[in-house]
Coordinates of C-alpha atoms in Angstrom, one line a residue:
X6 CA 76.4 46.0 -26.6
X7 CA 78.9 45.9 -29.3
X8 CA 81.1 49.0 -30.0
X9 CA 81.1 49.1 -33.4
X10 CA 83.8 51.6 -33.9
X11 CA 86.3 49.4 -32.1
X12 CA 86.2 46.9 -35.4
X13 CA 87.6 49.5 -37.8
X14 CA 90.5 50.3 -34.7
X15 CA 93.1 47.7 -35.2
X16 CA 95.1 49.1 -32.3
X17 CA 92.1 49.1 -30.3
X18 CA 91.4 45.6 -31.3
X19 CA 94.8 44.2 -30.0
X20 CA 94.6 45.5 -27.1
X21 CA 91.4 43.9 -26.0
X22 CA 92.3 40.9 -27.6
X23 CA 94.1 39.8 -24.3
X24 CA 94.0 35.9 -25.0
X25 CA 95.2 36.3 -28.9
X26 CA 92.4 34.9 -30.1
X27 CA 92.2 37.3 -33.2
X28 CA 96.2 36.3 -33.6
X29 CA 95.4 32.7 -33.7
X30 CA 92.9 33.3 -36.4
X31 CA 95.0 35.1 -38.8
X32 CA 97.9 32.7 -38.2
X33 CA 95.8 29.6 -38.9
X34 CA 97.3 28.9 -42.8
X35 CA 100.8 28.9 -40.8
X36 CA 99.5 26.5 -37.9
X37 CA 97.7 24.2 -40.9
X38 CA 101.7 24.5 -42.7
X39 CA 103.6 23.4 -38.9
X40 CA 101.4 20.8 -37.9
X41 CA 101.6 19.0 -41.4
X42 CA 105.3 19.0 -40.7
X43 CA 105.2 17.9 -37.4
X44 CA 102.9 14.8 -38.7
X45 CA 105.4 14.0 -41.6
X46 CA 108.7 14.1 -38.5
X47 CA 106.6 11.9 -36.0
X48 CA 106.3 9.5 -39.3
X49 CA 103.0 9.9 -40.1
X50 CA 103.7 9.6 -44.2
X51 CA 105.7 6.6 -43.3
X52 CA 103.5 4.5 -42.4
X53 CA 102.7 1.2 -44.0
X54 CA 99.0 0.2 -42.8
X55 CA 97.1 -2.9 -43.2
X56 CA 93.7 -1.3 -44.7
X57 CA 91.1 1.1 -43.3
X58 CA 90.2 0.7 -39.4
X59 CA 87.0 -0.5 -38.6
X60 CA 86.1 2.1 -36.7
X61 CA 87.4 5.3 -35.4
X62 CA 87.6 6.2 -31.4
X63 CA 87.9 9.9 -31.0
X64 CA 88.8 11.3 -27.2
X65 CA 89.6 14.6 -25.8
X66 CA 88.2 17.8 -24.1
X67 CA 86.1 20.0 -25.4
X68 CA 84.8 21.8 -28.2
X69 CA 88.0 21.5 -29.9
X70 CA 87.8 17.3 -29.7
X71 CA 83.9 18.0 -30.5
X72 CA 84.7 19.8 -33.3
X73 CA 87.6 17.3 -34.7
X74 CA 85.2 14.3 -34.2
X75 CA 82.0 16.5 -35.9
X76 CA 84.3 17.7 -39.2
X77 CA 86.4 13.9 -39.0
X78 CA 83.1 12.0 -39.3
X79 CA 81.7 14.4 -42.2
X80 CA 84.6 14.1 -44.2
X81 CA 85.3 10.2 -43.6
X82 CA 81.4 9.5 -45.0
X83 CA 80.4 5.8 -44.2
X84 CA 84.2 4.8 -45.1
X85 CA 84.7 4.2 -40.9
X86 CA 82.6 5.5 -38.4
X87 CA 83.8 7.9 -36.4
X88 CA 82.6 7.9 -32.7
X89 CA 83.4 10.8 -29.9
X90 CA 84.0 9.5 -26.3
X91 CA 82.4 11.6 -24.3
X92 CA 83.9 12.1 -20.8
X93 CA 82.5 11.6 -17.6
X94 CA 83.4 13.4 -14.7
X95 CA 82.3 15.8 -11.7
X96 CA 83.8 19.1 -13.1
X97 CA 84.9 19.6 -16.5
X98 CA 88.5 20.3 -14.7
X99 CA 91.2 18.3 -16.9
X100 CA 91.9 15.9 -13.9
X101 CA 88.6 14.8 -13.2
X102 CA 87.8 13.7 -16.3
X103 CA 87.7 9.7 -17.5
X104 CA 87.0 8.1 -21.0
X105 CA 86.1 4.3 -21.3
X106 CA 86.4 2.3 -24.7
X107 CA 83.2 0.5 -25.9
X108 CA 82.8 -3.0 -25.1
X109 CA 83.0 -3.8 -29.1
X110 CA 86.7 -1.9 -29.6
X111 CA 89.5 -3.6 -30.5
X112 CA 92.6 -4.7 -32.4
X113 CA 90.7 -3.5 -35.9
X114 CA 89.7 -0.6 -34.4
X115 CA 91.7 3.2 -34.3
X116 CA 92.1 5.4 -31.2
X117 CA 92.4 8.9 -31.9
X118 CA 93.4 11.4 -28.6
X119 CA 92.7 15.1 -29.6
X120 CA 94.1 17.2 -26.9
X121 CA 95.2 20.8 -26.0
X122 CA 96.4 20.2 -22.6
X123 CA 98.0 16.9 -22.2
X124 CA 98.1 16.5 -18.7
X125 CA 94.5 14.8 -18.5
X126 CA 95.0 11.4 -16.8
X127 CA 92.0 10.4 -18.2
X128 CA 93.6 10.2 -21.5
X129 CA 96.5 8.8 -20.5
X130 CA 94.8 5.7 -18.6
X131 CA 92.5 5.9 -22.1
X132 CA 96.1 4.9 -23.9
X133 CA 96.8 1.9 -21.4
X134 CA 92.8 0.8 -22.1
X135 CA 93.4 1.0 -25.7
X136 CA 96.8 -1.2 -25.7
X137 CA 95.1 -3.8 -23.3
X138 CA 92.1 -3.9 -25.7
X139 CA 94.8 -4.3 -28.7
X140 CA 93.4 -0.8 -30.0
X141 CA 95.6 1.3 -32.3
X142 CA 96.6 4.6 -30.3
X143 CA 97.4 7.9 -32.2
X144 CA 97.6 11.1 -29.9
X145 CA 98.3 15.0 -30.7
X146 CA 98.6 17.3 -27.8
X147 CA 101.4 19.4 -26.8
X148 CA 104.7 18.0 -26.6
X149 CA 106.4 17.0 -23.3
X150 CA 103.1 16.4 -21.7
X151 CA 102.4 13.5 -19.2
X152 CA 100.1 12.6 -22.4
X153 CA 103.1 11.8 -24.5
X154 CA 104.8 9.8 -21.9
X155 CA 101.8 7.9 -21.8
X156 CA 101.3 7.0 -25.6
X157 CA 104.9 6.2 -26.1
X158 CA 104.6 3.5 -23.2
X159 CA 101.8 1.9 -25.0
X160 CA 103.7 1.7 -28.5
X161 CA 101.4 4.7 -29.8
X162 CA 102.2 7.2 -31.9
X163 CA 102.5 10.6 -30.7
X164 CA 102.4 13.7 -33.2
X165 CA 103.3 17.6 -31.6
X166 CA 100.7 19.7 -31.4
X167 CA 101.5 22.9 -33.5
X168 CA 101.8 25.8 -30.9
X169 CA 103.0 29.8 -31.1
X170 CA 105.0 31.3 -28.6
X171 CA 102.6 33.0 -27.0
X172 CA 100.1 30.0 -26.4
X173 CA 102.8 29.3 -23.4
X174 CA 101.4 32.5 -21.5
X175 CA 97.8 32.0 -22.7
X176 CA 94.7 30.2 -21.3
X177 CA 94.1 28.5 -24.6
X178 CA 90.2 27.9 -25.0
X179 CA 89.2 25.1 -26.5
X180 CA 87.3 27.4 -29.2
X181 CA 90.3 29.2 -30.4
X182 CA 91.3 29.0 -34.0
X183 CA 94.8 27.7 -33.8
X184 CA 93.6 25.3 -31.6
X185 CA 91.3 23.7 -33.9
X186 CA 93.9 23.6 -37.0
X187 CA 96.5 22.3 -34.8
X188 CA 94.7 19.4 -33.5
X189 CA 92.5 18.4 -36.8
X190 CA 95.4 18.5 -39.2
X191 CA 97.5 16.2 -38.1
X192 CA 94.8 13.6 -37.9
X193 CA 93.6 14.3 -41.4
X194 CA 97.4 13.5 -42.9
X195 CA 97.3 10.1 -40.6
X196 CA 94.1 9.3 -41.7
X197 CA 94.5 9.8 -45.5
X198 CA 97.4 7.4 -44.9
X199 CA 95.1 4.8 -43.9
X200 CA 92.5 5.3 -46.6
X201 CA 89.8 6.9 -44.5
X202 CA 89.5 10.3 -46.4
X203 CA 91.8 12.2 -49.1
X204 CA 93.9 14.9 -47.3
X205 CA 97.0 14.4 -49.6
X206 CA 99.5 17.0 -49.1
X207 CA 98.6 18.9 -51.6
X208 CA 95.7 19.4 -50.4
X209 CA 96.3 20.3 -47.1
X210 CA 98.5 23.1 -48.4
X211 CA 95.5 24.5 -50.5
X212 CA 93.9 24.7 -47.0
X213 CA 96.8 26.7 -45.8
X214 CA 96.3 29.0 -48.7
X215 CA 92.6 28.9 -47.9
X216 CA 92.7 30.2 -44.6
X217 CA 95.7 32.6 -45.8
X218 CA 93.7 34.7 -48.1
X219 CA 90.4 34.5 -45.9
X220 CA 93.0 36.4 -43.2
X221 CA 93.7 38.8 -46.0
X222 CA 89.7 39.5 -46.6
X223 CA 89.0 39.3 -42.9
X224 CA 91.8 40.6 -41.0
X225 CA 91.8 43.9 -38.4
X226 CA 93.1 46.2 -41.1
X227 CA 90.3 45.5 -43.5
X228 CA 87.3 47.8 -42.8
X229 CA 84.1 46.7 -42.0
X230 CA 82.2 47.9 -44.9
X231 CA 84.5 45.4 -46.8
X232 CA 85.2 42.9 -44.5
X233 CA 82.7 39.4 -44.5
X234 CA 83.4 38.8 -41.0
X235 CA 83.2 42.1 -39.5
X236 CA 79.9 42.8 -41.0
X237 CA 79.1 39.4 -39.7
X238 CA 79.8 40.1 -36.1
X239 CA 77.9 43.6 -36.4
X240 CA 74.7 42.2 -37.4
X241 CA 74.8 39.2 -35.0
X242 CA 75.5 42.0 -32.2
X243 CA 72.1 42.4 -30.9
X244 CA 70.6 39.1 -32.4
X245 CA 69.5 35.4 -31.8
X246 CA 71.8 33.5 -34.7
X247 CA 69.5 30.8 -36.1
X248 CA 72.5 29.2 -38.3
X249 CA 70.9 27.6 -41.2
X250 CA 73.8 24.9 -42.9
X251 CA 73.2 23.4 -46.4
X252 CA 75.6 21.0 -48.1
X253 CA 77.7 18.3 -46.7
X254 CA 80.9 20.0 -45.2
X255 CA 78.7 22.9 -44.3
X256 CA 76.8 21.1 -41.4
X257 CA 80.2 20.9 -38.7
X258 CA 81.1 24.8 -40.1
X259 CA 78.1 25.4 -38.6
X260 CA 78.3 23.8 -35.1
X261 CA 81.6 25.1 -34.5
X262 CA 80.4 29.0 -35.4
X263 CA 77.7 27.8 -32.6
X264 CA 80.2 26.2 -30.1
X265 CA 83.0 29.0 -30.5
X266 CA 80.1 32.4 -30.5
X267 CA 78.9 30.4 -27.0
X268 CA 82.7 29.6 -25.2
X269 CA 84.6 33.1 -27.0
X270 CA 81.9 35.5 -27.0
X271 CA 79.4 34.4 -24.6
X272 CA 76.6 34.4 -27.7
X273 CA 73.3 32.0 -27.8
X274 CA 72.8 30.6 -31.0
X275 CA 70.7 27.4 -32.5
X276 CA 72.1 25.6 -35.6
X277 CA 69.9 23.2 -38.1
X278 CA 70.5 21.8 -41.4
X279 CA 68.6 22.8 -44.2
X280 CA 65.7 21.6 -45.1
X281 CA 64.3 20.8 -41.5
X282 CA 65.8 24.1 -40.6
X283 CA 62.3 25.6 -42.0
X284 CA 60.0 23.7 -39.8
X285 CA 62.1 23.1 -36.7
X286 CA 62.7 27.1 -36.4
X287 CA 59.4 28.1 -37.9
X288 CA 57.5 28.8 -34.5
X289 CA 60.9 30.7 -33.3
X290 CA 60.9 33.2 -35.9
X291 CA 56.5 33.5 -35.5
X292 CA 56.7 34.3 -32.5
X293 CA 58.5 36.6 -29.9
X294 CA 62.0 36.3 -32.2
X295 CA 60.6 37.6 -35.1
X296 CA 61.2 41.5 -36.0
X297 CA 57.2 42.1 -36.7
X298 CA 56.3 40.6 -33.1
X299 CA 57.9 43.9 -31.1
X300 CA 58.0 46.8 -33.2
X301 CA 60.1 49.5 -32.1
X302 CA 58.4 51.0 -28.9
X303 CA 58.7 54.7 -29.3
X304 CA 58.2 54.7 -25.4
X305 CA 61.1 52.7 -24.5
X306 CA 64.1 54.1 -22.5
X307 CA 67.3 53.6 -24.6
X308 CA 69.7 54.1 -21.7
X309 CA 67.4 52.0 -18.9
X310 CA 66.2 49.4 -21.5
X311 CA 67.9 47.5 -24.2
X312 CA 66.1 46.1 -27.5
X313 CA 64.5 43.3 -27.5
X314 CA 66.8 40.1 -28.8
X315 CA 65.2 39.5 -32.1
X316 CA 66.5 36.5 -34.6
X317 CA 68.4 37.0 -37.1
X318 CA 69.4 33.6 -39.7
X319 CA 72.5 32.9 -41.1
X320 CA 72.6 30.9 -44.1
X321 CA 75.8 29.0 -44.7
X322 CA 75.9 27.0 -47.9
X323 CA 78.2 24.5 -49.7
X324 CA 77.6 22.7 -52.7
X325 CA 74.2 21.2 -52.2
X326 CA 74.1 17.2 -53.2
X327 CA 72.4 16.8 -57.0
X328 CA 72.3 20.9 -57.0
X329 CA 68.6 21.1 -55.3
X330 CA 68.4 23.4 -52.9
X331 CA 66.3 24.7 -50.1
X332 CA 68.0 28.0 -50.0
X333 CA 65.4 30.6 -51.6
X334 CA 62.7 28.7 -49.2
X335 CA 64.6 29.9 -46.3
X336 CA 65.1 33.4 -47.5
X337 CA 61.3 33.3 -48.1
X338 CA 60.4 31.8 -45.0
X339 CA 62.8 34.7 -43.1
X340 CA 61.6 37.6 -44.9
X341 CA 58.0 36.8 -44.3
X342 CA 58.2 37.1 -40.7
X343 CA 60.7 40.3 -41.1
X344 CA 63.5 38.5 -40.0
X345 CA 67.0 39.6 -41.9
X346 CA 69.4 36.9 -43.0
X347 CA 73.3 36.8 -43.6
X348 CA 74.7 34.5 -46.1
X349 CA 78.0 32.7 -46.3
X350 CA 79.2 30.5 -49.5
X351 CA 82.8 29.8 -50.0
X352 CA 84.8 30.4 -52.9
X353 CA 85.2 27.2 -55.7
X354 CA 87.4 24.6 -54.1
X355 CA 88.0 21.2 -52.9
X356 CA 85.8 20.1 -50.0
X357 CA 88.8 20.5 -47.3
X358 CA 89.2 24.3 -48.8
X359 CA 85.5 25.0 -48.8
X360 CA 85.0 23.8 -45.3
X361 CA 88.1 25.6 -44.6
X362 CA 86.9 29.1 -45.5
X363 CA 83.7 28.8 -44.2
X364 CA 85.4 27.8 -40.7
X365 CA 87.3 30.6 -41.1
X366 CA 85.0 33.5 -41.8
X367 CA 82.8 32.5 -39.2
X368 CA 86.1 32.5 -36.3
X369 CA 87.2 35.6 -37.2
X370 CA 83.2 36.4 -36.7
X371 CA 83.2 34.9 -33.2
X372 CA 86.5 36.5 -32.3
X373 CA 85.2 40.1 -33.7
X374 CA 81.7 39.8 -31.6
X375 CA 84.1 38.6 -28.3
X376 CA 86.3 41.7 -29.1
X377 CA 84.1 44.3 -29.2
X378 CA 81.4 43.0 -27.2
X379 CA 83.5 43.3 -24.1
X380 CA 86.1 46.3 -24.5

């Protein structure tokens, strides 16, 4: 059950929010800002490469490296395709993990390590792998970490992850907002260098403006009534998310909402693009999910028995390619089986800033429903 009145109780809200989750979120325009400069000191901007890699290797833990290879491979188009090694392993404990390189990787090929921890040796036999296979390595994860040993033996370049004080005495969870910008932005100056995507600098600090003014709209002191995310988490309190993505950069905003409402809040959702959203959720919300199947039993006991979990969509829209749109078909197809809908579009900007704001609504969101789902 979500206590609603703890979202319009700031004080109350940073007291639950014991792993600073809601911190890292409206800090994330400052993270974007620290990692850029930590890219441009390890050299990043310096470098001088030969032309695009062929393809690009993506390892770490996590939603975090899922996330980086998901909004990486959406942004880099058919430029150079981006792969995610997925680890194998017994436990998803840091030291039991392995990654392997393809058979086909090589010398025209680019190794990215995404990492929070650092101390995977996994990763760190990954970088010997890559130098044997002649593979370009590239790692961010925190600094001093067996990790950065690693890469530096294997003539790699190793960039800081951007960290706060207080992710020293903090779990961090691979879902957290910091953790996301500090890892992803980095790896969007490197790979503007090398002609993947365009993340010029000037663009990366319109991000950082981004997410600054989304913190403004969203953060604690704003009230509910007023804030996007807030109102978000209170309708998603007691409902199924069907996340409904249209438009390029909106697809990997989606998935992370999904990833970070299942690791921070503990929140079932199901994500599909628009248009086969329609028919692959179309016998969810005819059935049991839908508001019309289970009317409100005036029988029920509301102390003994909760409401039943009904489905509720949540549109999130970027600029659809050649302006068609599938959008008033899924309203539509929602409101004929009684089904409400929320509905995110981001403000007029570049694609990083778009993608950006729509990433960002949707944490603060998932840190909200976390918050005050378990005070």
């Amino acid at each position: 059950m979500l206590d609603e009145s703890l979202l319009d109780a700031p004080e109350a809200l940073a007291e639950a929010d014991r792993r600073a989750l809601l911190r890292g979120a409206a800090e994330a325009g400052a993270r974007v800002r620290t990692a850029a400069r930590h890219a441009t000191e390890a050299g990043v901007h310096d470098l001088k490469p030969d032309g695009r890699p062929r393809a690009l290797l993506i390892a770490g833990p996590g939603a975090a490296a899922i996330c980086v290879a998901d909004l990486l491979g959406t942004l880099a188009g058919a430029t150079s395709p981006v792969t995610r090694l997925a680890p194998t392993g017994v436990a998803p404990a840091g030291g039991a993990l392995r990654w392997e390189l393809p058979g086909w990787a090589g010398s025209v090929d680019l190794l990215l390590i995404a990492t929070p921890d650092g101390t995977e040796p996994g990763l760190s036999l990954l970088a010997e792998q890559a130098y044997r296979r002649g593979c370009t390595v590239v790692a961010v994860g925190p600094v001093g970490s067996p990790l950065t040993e690693a890469v530096h033996n294997n003539h790699g370049l190793f960039v800081p992850m951007a960290t706060a004080p207080y992710d020293e005495d903090i779990p961090l969870a691979a879902s957290a907002p910091g953790v996301l910008w500090a890892l992803l932005t980095p790896l969007l100056a490197l790979l503007d260098r090398t002609g993947v995507l365009a993340a010029p600098p000037d663009a990366v600090q319109k991000v950082a403006d981004r997410l600054d003014h989304i913190a403004e709209r969203c953060g604690p002191a704003v009230a509910t009534y007023s804030n996007p995310a807030k109102t978000l988490a209170a309708e998603l309190a007691d409902a199924l998310p069907l996340i409904w993505t249209e438009g390029v950069s909106a697809g990997p905003a989606g998935r992370r909402f999904a990833a970070a409402l299942a690791e921070l809040s503990g929140h079932p959702s199901l994500v599909a693009e628009l248009p086969e959203a329609l028919s692959a959720h179309s016998a969810l919300l005819a059935g049991r999910l839908a508001a019309s199947a289970d009317p409100e039993d005036f029988f029920r006991d509301r102390v003994e028995e909760p409401a039943a979990l009904h489905a509720r969509v949540v549109l999130l829209r970027d600029r659809p390619i050649g302006g068609l749109t599938a959008a008033p078909a899924a309203r539509d197809l929602a409101l004929s089986h009684d089904t409400p809908i929320s509905e995110l579009e981001p403000e007029p900007g570049g694609e990083l800033e778009t993608l950006a704001e729509l990433i960002a609504v949707t944490d603060f969101a998932a840190v909200y429903l976390a918050l005050a789902s378990r005070a």
